[in-house]
Structures are given as structure tokens and as C-alpha cells.
């Protein structure tokens, strides 16, 4: 009897068209998101879009910090999240469920421009799909390559960005501000905002703070992708530095192979920050390798990447004497000798707090048309 039932089920499955099967799987995977979007509010919801499901922990730390930021400055607003994959697979259903009063936030990071075209095209599609909604872009790096491909993608993005009348863009480095202003052109009435990477707002998980019983070794966090610029010689230099200081050299990365969802991201972020906070020194060319070290009070030598975003964001935290930017790998030895001696470091958020207050005030003005103060920005009420 069981065999007959099994064969019947298999035959039934074979009769279901492939596209329908795929649609059913997608619906099951994202049904909670769709269910949340059914809840309506009289003055509009906040919807955080284009968040990751891939293994880049820097992007997940950004999404986590954005939730903290919105919760702190807009405590009465409902915040819903729509990942980039969810939008790609369920675009029709999501567009139908979002009201023109909803405020859309596009997650920050370093993926706008021609380097990570899949993400750039996702943002274009979101902006194009919601012409009546106010859209805010959290602090981003925008980088178009200086070649024919980069020029073409800049023109394509410019059509979309300049064509939306209610778009507010924030960037995290000076070079990106120039690019953003060219993208939106004179048609946009909103100025480009300038703010730090949102991960520097505060640690995504407060439990990573507190005294560390011991720190050991050098932790190297180096890129392996298209933004990599450091040479193989760096590895030899690091090995020599570790040997001369009688400490271990370990390698890590802020990108892992696992698929990470909004429900599981906190666990992965906590584990990675815990790894950073037990090192004596971090050497990295990853922007969030630098920021993970900064917020865990860990001495760090940062090196720039191909898009220049590490150096651009470093300017925001250059007041931290335990985080240094090396102009090239020849400076690694001298800077490491200095930082390996540092034992008492503390992340000074107060230096950045006024900038985030100003960012929130500008968001509030854009959303409501009036200024607001922390704790009472853009109140929301359920209908």
C-alpha cells in the first residue's frame, strides 16, 4: 500500500510544471515575509530592502546595525525586511503588497556601481518598481570602473537614479559623494548625505563588549575576490612579523560559504566578532574587517582595496589610535611593532554620534517634512 501511495505522489509531482514547482518553493521559503507585508499602517511602514542572504558577514552586520539605527531613532515605526533574493524571486507579490505611503530603505554597503553588477541591477529594479514611494539609500560606496563597461553602467544607473523624484542617497566616502551627485543630476531636489558605514553606529551585538581575558596572535583577514590588490608578498611579511614577535598567525575572512538568513545572522556575526576581539592584531584589506576590529577594541592595520572604500571609510574612524591605515605593505612591520604594544583600547562612539544624529534628522525630514529628535522621530500608528 505504501508503495502505491509513493508511486502516486511521484506521478503527481511529475505532472506539475517545473515553473509552478519553483514558484511554490519560493512562496514557502518567503511566506513569512509576504505575511508581514499584509499588515498595513496608516502612515506607512519602513521596509528595509536588498539585505543579504549570501555569506558576506559585513553586509549582514550592516543589516543588523540598520535595524538598530531605525529602532533607536524611529521607535514607533514598524520595520519589515525584504532580502534581495526575496525581491528577485517574489517581485510581483511584493510590489502588490507595498503601499505608496511605505518608506523604502535600501541596505547600505559597497555594492553600488559596476563591480558587483548583480546587486547594482537589483537596486535599479527596486527604484524603478516603486516610482511613487520615498526611497532612502543607507550609506553606500559607489564605484564605476574607469573603462567602457564602467561608463556604460554609469549611464544606465544615471537614468534610473535621476528619474526617481523622491530618492535620498547617503554615501560613506567622499569619492562616492561626487559619483552620487553626478548620478542623480540636477533633477533630484535631495542633497547627497555623507555619513559613516552604519556598522560603526554601534556593535551589532552588545555582548561582544566587555573585558577580554587574553589576546593572542595576529589575525589576517584578506580579500580573495575582484577587489583584492595586496600581493603575495604580504603573506611573507606577516609570517616574519609573527615570528619576530613570537606569536601565531591565523587567517580568517568576513565571507563564509554558508547561506545566512535574517533569522540566523546574529549568531554568525557574534561568532566572527568574538574571533576578532581575541586577537592581538588584525591585518586586513576588508572594510568590515577594519570595522569589526574597531568596534571590538582590537588593534588593526588596514590596507585599501581596488575601489578605495577602505581608505574612504577609514577617515571616519581615524581618531582611533589603535586602527591605522597602511599606505603600502612596506609599512606593515613598523606599524605592527607599535600596535602590538597597545593593550588598552576603547571604541569611541561619541565622536560619531552627532553625525548619526544628523543622518537620522535628515531621514526624518525627508520622510515627514519636518525635523525630529532621537526617541520621537516619525511616530507611527497601526490602522
PDB file of N, CA and C in Angstrom, residues 139-216:
ATOM      1  N   UNK A 139      24.070  54.457   3.938  1.00  0.00           N
ATOM      2  CA  UNK A 139      25.427  54.788   3.460  1.00  0.00           C
ATOM      3  C   UNK A 139      26.067  53.715   2.586  1.00  0.00           C
ATOM      4  N   UNK A 140      26.449  54.117   1.389  1.00  0.00           N
ATOM      5  CA  UNK A 140      26.993  53.221   0.379  1.00  0.00           C
ATOM      6  C   UNK A 140      28.323  53.757  -0.151  1.00  0.00           C
ATOM      7  N   UNK A 141      29.096  52.845  -0.728  1.00  0.00           N
ATOM      8  CA  UNK A 141      30.196  53.223  -1.605  1.00  0.00           C
ATOM      9  C   UNK A 141      29.714  52.986  -3.034  1.00  0.00           C
ATOM     10  N   UNK A 142      29.931  53.957  -3.908  1.00  0.00           N
ATOM     11  CA  UNK A 142      29.524  53.839  -5.306  1.00  0.00           C
ATOM     12  C   UNK A 142      30.779  53.936  -6.168  1.00  0.00           C
ATOM     13  N   UNK A 143      31.048  52.891  -6.935  1.00  0.00           N
ATOM     14  CA  UNK A 143      32.286  52.853  -7.711  1.00  0.00           C
ATOM     15  C   UNK A 143      32.031  52.291  -9.103  1.00  0.00           C
ATOM     16  N   UNK A 144      32.320  53.101 -10.113  1.00  0.00           N
ATOM     17  CA  UNK A 144      32.234  52.656 -11.507  1.00  0.00           C
ATOM     18  C   UNK A 144      33.649  52.609 -12.079  1.00  0.00           C
ATOM     19  N   UNK A 145      33.980  51.487 -12.680  1.00  0.00           N
ATOM     20  CA  UNK A 145      35.312  51.331 -13.255  1.00  0.00           C
ATOM     21  C   UNK A 145      35.560  52.358 -14.356  1.00  0.00           C
ATOM     22  N   UNK A 146      36.805  52.749 -14.485  1.00  0.00           N
ATOM     23  CA  UNK A 146      37.189  53.740 -15.487  1.00  0.00           C
ATOM     24  C   UNK A 146      37.491  53.053 -16.817  1.00  0.00           C
ATOM     25  N   UNK A 147      36.449  52.476 -17.403  1.00  0.00           N
ATOM     26  CA  UNK A 147      36.580  51.822 -18.697  1.00  0.00           C
ATOM     27  C   UNK A 147      35.218  51.858 -19.392  1.00  0.00           C
ATOM     28  N   UNK A 148      35.132  51.254 -20.566  1.00  0.00           N
ATOM     29  CA  UNK A 148      33.884  51.294 -21.337  1.00  0.00           C
ATOM     30  C   UNK A 148      32.726  50.655 -20.575  1.00  0.00           C
ATOM     31  N   UNK A 149      33.011  49.532 -19.898  1.00  0.00           N
ATOM     32  CA  UNK A 149      31.968  48.858 -19.117  1.00  0.00           C
ATOM     33  C   UNK A 149      31.467  49.767 -17.994  1.00  0.00           C
ATOM     34  N   UNK A 150      32.402  50.382 -17.266  1.00  0.00           N
ATOM     35  CA  UNK A 150      32.013  51.271 -16.176  1.00  0.00           C
ATOM     36  C   UNK A 150      31.214  52.463 -16.664  1.00  0.00           C
ATOM     37  N   UNK A 151      31.631  53.035 -17.795  1.00  0.00           N
ATOM     38  CA  UNK A 151      30.919  54.188 -18.356  1.00  0.00           C
ATOM     39  C   UNK A 151      29.493  53.817 -18.762  1.00  0.00           C
ATOM     40  N   UNK A 152      29.341  52.647 -19.369  1.00  0.00           N
ATOM     41  CA  UNK A 152      28.017  52.199 -19.798  1.00  0.00           C
ATOM     42  C   UNK A 152      27.099  51.983 -18.612  1.00  0.00           C
ATOM     43  N   UNK A 153      27.633  51.342 -17.562  1.00  0.00           N
ATOM     44  CA  UNK A 153      26.814  51.089 -16.378  1.00  0.00           C
ATOM     45  C   UNK A 153      26.472  52.382 -15.640  1.00  0.00           C
ATOM     46  N   UNK A 154      27.380  53.334 -15.675  1.00  0.00           N
ATOM     47  CA  UNK A 154      27.089  54.640 -15.067  1.00  0.00           C
ATOM     48  C   UNK A 154      25.909  55.299 -15.767  1.00  0.00           C
ATOM     49  N   UNK A 155      25.890  55.223 -17.095  1.00  0.00           N
ATOM     50  CA  UNK A 155      24.778  55.830 -17.840  1.00  0.00           C
ATOM     51  C   UNK A 155      23.464  55.116 -17.525  1.00  0.00           C
ATOM     52  N   UNK A 156      23.507  53.789 -17.443  1.00  0.00           N
ATOM     53  CA  UNK A 156      22.297  53.027 -17.135  1.00  0.00           C
ATOM     54  C   UNK A 156      21.779  53.380 -15.747  1.00  0.00           C
ATOM     55  N   UNK A 157      22.673  53.463 -14.783  1.00  0.00           N
ATOM     56  CA  UNK A 157      22.257  53.793 -13.419  1.00  0.00           C
ATOM     57  C   UNK A 157      21.754  55.224 -13.329  1.00  0.00           C
ATOM     58  N   UNK A 158      22.414  56.116 -14.065  1.00  0.00           N
ATOM     59  CA  UNK A 158      22.008  57.511 -14.035  1.00  0.00           C
ATOM     60  C   UNK A 158      20.574  57.706 -14.492  1.00  0.00           C
ATOM     61  N   UNK A 159      20.148  56.954 -15.506  1.00  0.00           N
ATOM     62  CA  UNK A 159      18.766  57.053 -15.988  1.00  0.00           C
ATOM     63  C   UNK A 159      17.773  56.711 -14.873  1.00  0.00           C
ATOM     64  N   UNK A 160      18.093  55.669 -14.108  1.00  0.00           N
ATOM     65  CA  UNK A 160      17.181  55.207 -13.054  1.00  0.00           C
ATOM     66  C   UNK A 160      17.222  56.125 -11.846  1.00  0.00           C
ATOM     67  N   UNK A 161      18.417  56.457 -11.381  1.00  0.00           N
ATOM     68  CA  UNK A 161      18.561  57.263 -10.172  1.00  0.00           C
ATOM     69  C   UNK A 161      18.023  58.676 -10.375  1.00  0.00           C
ATOM     70  N   UNK A 162      18.363  59.293 -11.493  1.00  0.00           N
ATOM     71  CA  UNK A 162      17.909  60.665 -11.736  1.00  0.00           C
ATOM     72  C   UNK A 162      16.427  60.724 -12.079  1.00  0.00           C
ATOM     73  N   UNK A 163      15.866  59.599 -12.489  1.00  0.00           N
ATOM     74  CA  UNK A 163      14.459  59.574 -12.877  1.00  0.00           C
ATOM     75  C   UNK A 163      13.488  59.442 -11.730  1.00  0.00           C
ATOM     76  N   UNK A 164      13.995  59.131 -10.524  1.00  0.00           N
ATOM     77  CA  UNK A 164      13.112  58.991  -9.358  1.00  0.00           C
ATOM     78  C   UNK A 164      13.093  60.308  -8.586  1.00  0.00           C
ATOM     79  N   UNK A 165      11.900  60.852  -8.370  1.00  0.00           N
ATOM     80  CA  UNK A 165      11.772  62.188  -7.788  1.00  0.00           C
ATOM     81  C   UNK A 165      11.839  62.204  -6.265  1.00  0.00           C
ATOM     82  N   UNK A 166      11.757  61.038  -5.644  1.00  0.00           N
ATOM     83  CA  UNK A 166      11.750  61.003  -4.175  1.00  0.00           C
ATOM     84  C   UNK A 166      12.810  60.019  -3.678  1.00  0.00           C
ATOM     85  N   UNK A 167      14.045  60.280  -4.071  1.00  0.00           N
ATOM     86  CA  UNK A 167      15.165  59.413  -3.729  1.00  0.00           C
ATOM     87  C   UNK A 167      16.176  60.179  -2.893  1.00  0.00           C
ATOM     88  N   UNK A 168      16.551  59.603  -1.748  1.00  0.00           N
ATOM     89  CA  UNK A 168      17.543  60.206  -0.859  1.00  0.00           C
ATOM     90  C   UNK A 168      18.704  59.229  -0.708  1.00  0.00           C
ATOM     91  N   UNK A 169      19.887  59.647  -1.131  1.00  0.00           N
ATOM     92  CA  UNK A 169      21.063  58.777  -1.106  1.00  0.00           C
ATOM     93  C   UNK A 169      22.047  59.249  -0.050  1.00  0.00           C
ATOM     94  N   UNK A 170      22.572  58.313   0.729  1.00  0.00           N
ATOM     95  CA  UNK A 170      23.667  58.618   1.654  1.00  0.00           C
ATOM     96  C   UNK A 170      24.870  57.777   1.272  1.00  0.00           C
ATOM     97  N   UNK A 171      26.041  58.360   1.355  1.00  0.00           N
ATOM     98  CA  UNK A 171      27.283  57.670   0.994  1.00  0.00           C
ATOM     99  C   UNK A 171      28.252  57.756   2.168  1.00  0.00           C
ATOM    100  N   UNK A 172      29.277  56.886   2.150  1.00  0.00           N
ATOM    101  CA  UNK A 172      30.167  56.788   3.300  1.00  0.00           C
ATOM    102  C   UNK A 172      31.592  57.230   2.990  1.00  0.00           C
ATOM    103  N   UNK A 173      31.842  57.748   1.782  1.00  0.00           N
ATOM    104  CA  UNK A 173      33.173  58.264   1.458  1.00  0.00           C
ATOM    105  C   UNK A 173      33.043  59.403   0.459  1.00  0.00           C
ATOM    106  N   UNK A 174      34.043  60.251   0.423  1.00  0.00           N
ATOM    107  CA  UNK A 174      33.988  61.467  -0.378  1.00  0.00           C
ATOM    108  C   UNK A 174      33.910  61.189  -1.883  1.00  0.00           C
ATOM    109  N   UNK A 175      34.648  60.177  -2.338  1.00  0.00           N
ATOM    110  CA  UNK A 175      34.624  59.860  -3.759  1.00  0.00           C
ATOM    111  C   UNK A 175      33.226  59.439  -4.201  1.00  0.00           C
ATOM    112  N   UNK A 176      32.538  58.686  -3.343  1.00  0.00           N
ATOM    113  CA  UNK A 176      31.179  58.238  -3.676  1.00  0.00           C
ATOM    114  C   UNK A 176      30.197  59.396  -3.716  1.00  0.00           C
ATOM    115  N   UNK A 177      30.443  60.417  -2.897  1.00  0.00           N
ATOM    116  CA  UNK A 177      29.541  61.572  -2.917  1.00  0.00           C
ATOM    117  C   UNK A 177      29.589  62.268  -4.277  1.00  0.00           C
ATOM    118  N   UNK A 178      30.784  62.384  -4.839  1.00  0.00           N
ATOM    119  CA  UNK A 178      30.925  63.006  -6.159  1.00  0.00           C
ATOM    120  C   UNK A 178      30.190  62.177  -7.217  1.00  0.00           C
ATOM    121  N   UNK A 179      30.368  60.859  -7.164  1.00  0.00           N
ATOM    122  CA  UNK A 179      29.703  59.975  -8.119  1.00  0.00           C
ATOM    123  C   UNK A 179      28.186  60.062  -7.969  1.00  0.00           C
ATOM    124  N   UNK A 180      27.694  60.034  -6.721  1.00  0.00           N
ATOM    125  CA  UNK A 180      26.249  60.077  -6.472  1.00  0.00           C
ATOM    126  C   UNK A 180      25.635  61.370  -6.992  1.00  0.00           C
ATOM    127  N   UNK A 181      26.323  62.482  -6.796  1.00  0.00           N
ATOM    128  CA  UNK A 181      25.798  63.766  -7.265  1.00  0.00           C
ATOM    129  C   UNK A 181      25.697  63.801  -8.786  1.00  0.00           C
ATOM    130  N   UNK A 182      26.644  63.150  -9.465  1.00  0.00           N
ATOM    131  CA  UNK A 182      26.580  63.062 -10.925  1.00  0.00           C
ATOM    132  C   UNK A 182      25.455  62.134 -11.366  1.00  0.00           C
ATOM    133  N   UNK A 183      25.246  61.048 -10.595  1.00  0.00           N
ATOM    134  CA  UNK A 183      24.199  60.087 -10.945  1.00  0.00           C
ATOM    135  C   UNK A 183      22.812  60.717 -10.915  1.00  0.00           C
ATOM    136  N   UNK A 184      22.523  61.445  -9.840  1.00  0.00           N
ATOM    137  CA  UNK A 184      21.171  61.982  -9.682  1.00  0.00           C
ATOM    138  C   UNK A 184      20.976  63.268 -10.481  1.00  0.00           C
ATOM    139  N   UNK A 185      22.072  63.956 -10.783  1.00  0.00           N
ATOM    140  CA  UNK A 185      21.973  65.158 -11.600  1.00  0.00           C
ATOM    141  C   UNK A 185      21.200  66.278 -10.933  1.00  0.00           C
ATOM    142  N   UNK A 186      20.739  67.216 -11.727  1.00  0.00           N
ATOM    143  CA  UNK A 186      20.029  68.386 -11.204  1.00  0.00           C
ATOM    144  C   UNK A 186      18.554  68.127 -10.963  1.00  0.00           C
ATOM    145  N   UNK A 187      18.056  66.971 -11.429  1.00  0.00           N
ATOM    146  CA  UNK A 187      16.618  66.712 -11.315  1.00  0.00           C
ATOM    147  C   UNK A 187      16.191  66.361  -9.889  1.00  0.00           C
ATOM    148  N   UNK A 188      17.135  65.892  -9.087  1.00  0.00           N
ATOM    149  CA  UNK A 188      16.803  65.486  -7.714  1.00  0.00           C
ATOM    150  C   UNK A 188      16.960  66.663  -6.761  1.00  0.00           C
ATOM    151  N   UNK A 189      15.941  66.911  -5.969  1.00  0.00           N
ATOM    152  CA  UNK A 189      15.961  68.039  -5.042  1.00  0.00           C
ATOM    153  C   UNK A 189      16.681  67.699  -3.739  1.00  0.00           C
ATOM    154  N   UNK A 190      16.942  66.409  -3.481  1.00  0.00           N
ATOM    155  CA  UNK A 190      17.545  65.991  -2.228  1.00  0.00           C
ATOM    156  C   UNK A 190      19.069  65.977  -2.338  1.00  0.00           C
ATOM    157  N   UNK A 191      19.766  66.604  -1.372  1.00  0.00           N
ATOM    158  CA  UNK A 191      21.236  66.549  -1.397  1.00  0.00           C
ATOM    159  C   UNK A 191      21.726  65.160  -1.020  1.00  0.00           C
ATOM    160  N   UNK A 192      22.900  64.803  -1.487  1.00  0.00           N
ATOM    161  CA  UNK A 192      23.515  63.531  -1.105  1.00  0.00           C
ATOM    162  C   UNK A 192      24.040  63.663   0.321  1.00  0.00           C
ATOM    163  N   UNK A 193      23.645  62.744   1.194  1.00  0.00           N
ATOM    164  CA  UNK A 193      24.073  62.777   2.593  1.00  0.00           C
ATOM    165  C   UNK A 193      25.406  62.057   2.753  1.00  0.00           C
ATOM    166  N   UNK A 194      26.183  62.497   3.730  1.00  0.00           N
ATOM    167  CA  UNK A 194      27.521  61.961   3.972  1.00  0.00           C
ATOM    168  C   UNK A 194      27.568  61.430   5.401  1.00  0.00           C
ATOM    169  N   UNK A 195      27.820  60.125   5.561  1.00  0.00           N
ATOM    170  CA  UNK A 195      27.784  59.509   6.888  1.00  0.00           C
ATOM    171  C   UNK A 195      28.694  58.289   6.920  1.00  0.00           C
ATOM    172  N   UNK A 196      29.049  57.815   8.107  1.00  0.00           N
ATOM    173  CA  UNK A 196      29.914  56.629   8.201  1.00  0.00           C
ATOM    174  C   UNK A 196      29.183  55.354   7.790  1.00  0.00           C
ATOM    175  N   UNK A 197      29.947  54.308   7.551  1.00  0.00           N
ATOM    176  CA  UNK A 197      29.349  52.989   7.381  1.00  0.00           C
ATOM    177  C   UNK A 197      28.512  52.702   8.624  1.00  0.00           C
ATOM    178  N   UNK A 198      27.326  52.170   8.425  1.00  0.00           N
ATOM    179  CA  UNK A 198      26.373  52.024   9.525  1.00  0.00           C
ATOM    180  C   UNK A 198      26.843  51.032  10.585  1.00  0.00           C
ATOM    181  N   UNK A 199      27.783  50.137  10.254  1.00  0.00           N
ATOM    182  CA  UNK A 199      28.304  49.205  11.257  1.00  0.00           C
ATOM    183  C   UNK A 199      29.002  49.952  12.385  1.00  0.00           C
ATOM    184  N   UNK A 200      29.522  51.139  12.092  1.00  0.00           N
ATOM    185  CA  UNK A 200      30.176  51.924  13.138  1.00  0.00           C
ATOM    186  C   UNK A 200      29.178  52.605  14.062  1.00  0.00           C
ATOM    187  N   UNK A 201      27.864  52.461  13.769  1.00  0.00           N
ATOM    188  CA  UNK A 201      26.852  53.050  14.649  1.00  0.00           C
ATOM    189  C   UNK A 201      26.980  52.482  16.055  1.00  0.00           C
ATOM    190  N   UNK A 202      27.072  51.209  16.179  1.00  0.00           N
ATOM    191  CA  UNK A 202      27.437  50.522  17.421  1.00  0.00           C
ATOM    192  C   UNK A 202      27.562  49.037  17.124  1.00  0.00           C
ATOM    193  N   UNK A 203      28.201  48.287  17.975  1.00  0.00           N
ATOM    194  CA  UNK A 203      28.318  46.850  17.696  1.00  0.00           C
ATOM    195  C   UNK A 203      26.952  46.227  17.501  1.00  0.00           C
ATOM    196  N   UNK A 204      26.798  45.364  16.514  1.00  0.00           N
ATOM    197  CA  UNK A 204      25.511  44.712  16.282  1.00  0.00           C
ATOM    198  C   UNK A 204      25.019  43.924  17.480  1.00  0.00           C
ATOM    199  N   UNK A 205      25.962  43.429  18.293  1.00  0.00           N
ATOM    200  CA  UNK A 205      25.581  42.665  19.480  1.00  0.00           C
ATOM    201  C   UNK A 205      26.383  43.186  20.662  1.00  0.00           C
ATOM    202  N   UNK A 206      25.708  43.709  21.667  1.00  0.00           N
ATOM    203  CA  UNK A 206      26.393  44.342  22.782  1.00  0.00           C
ATOM    204  C   UNK A 206      27.264  43.377  23.579  1.00  0.00           C
ATOM    205  N   UNK A 207      26.975  42.085  23.528  1.00  0.00           N
ATOM    206  CA  UNK A 207      27.747  41.158  24.346  1.00  0.00           C
ATOM    207  C   UNK A 207      29.176  40.985  23.869  1.00  0.00           C
ATOM    208  N   UNK A 208      29.528  41.551  22.710  1.00  0.00           N
ATOM    209  CA  UNK A 208      30.922  41.453  22.289  1.00  0.00           C
ATOM    210  C   UNK A 208      31.783  42.437  23.056  1.00  0.00           C
ATOM    211  N   UNK A 209      31.171  43.350  23.791  1.00  0.00           N
ATOM    212  CA  UNK A 209      31.930  44.309  24.584  1.00  0.00           C
ATOM    213  C   UNK A 209      32.309  43.689  25.916  1.00  0.00           C
ATOM    214  N   UNK A 210      33.066  44.442  26.695  1.00  0.00           N
ATOM    215  CA  UNK A 210      33.490  43.926  27.988  1.00  0.00           C
ATOM    216  C   UNK A 210      34.947  43.512  27.944  1.00  0.00           C
ATOM    217  N   UNK A 211      35.559  43.262  29.114  1.00  0.00           N
ATOM    218  CA  UNK A 211      36.981  42.938  29.171  1.00  0.00           C
ATOM    219  C   UNK A 211      37.309  41.614  28.478  1.00  0.00           C
ATOM    220  N   UNK A 212      38.464  41.587  27.841  1.00  0.00           N
ATOM    221  CA  UNK A 212      38.952  40.368  27.222  1.00  0.00           C
ATOM    222  C   UNK A 212      40.056  39.805  28.108  1.00  0.00           C
ATOM    223  N   UNK A 213      39.932  38.548  28.515  1.00  0.00           N
ATOM    224  CA  UNK A 213      40.902  37.965  29.426  1.00  0.00           C
ATOM    225  C   UNK A 213      42.283  37.879  28.805  1.00  0.00           C
ATOM    226  N   UNK A 214      42.357  37.570  27.528  1.00  0.00           N
ATOM    227  CA  UNK A 214      43.663  37.498  26.857  1.00  0.00           C
ATOM    228  C   UNK A 214      43.492  37.635  25.349  1.00  0.00           C
ATOM    229  N   UNK A 215      44.492  38.220  24.711  1.00  0.00           N
ATOM    230  CA  UNK A 215      44.530  38.330  23.262  1.00  0.00           C
ATOM    231  C   UNK A 215      45.765  37.589  22.770  1.00  0.00           C
ATOM    232  N   UNK A 216      45.596  36.862  21.690  1.00  0.00           N
ATOM    233  CA  UNK A 216      46.715  36.069  21.187  1.00  0.00           C
ATOM    234  C   UNK A 216      46.829  36.168  19.668  1.00  0.00           C
TER     235      UNK A 216
END
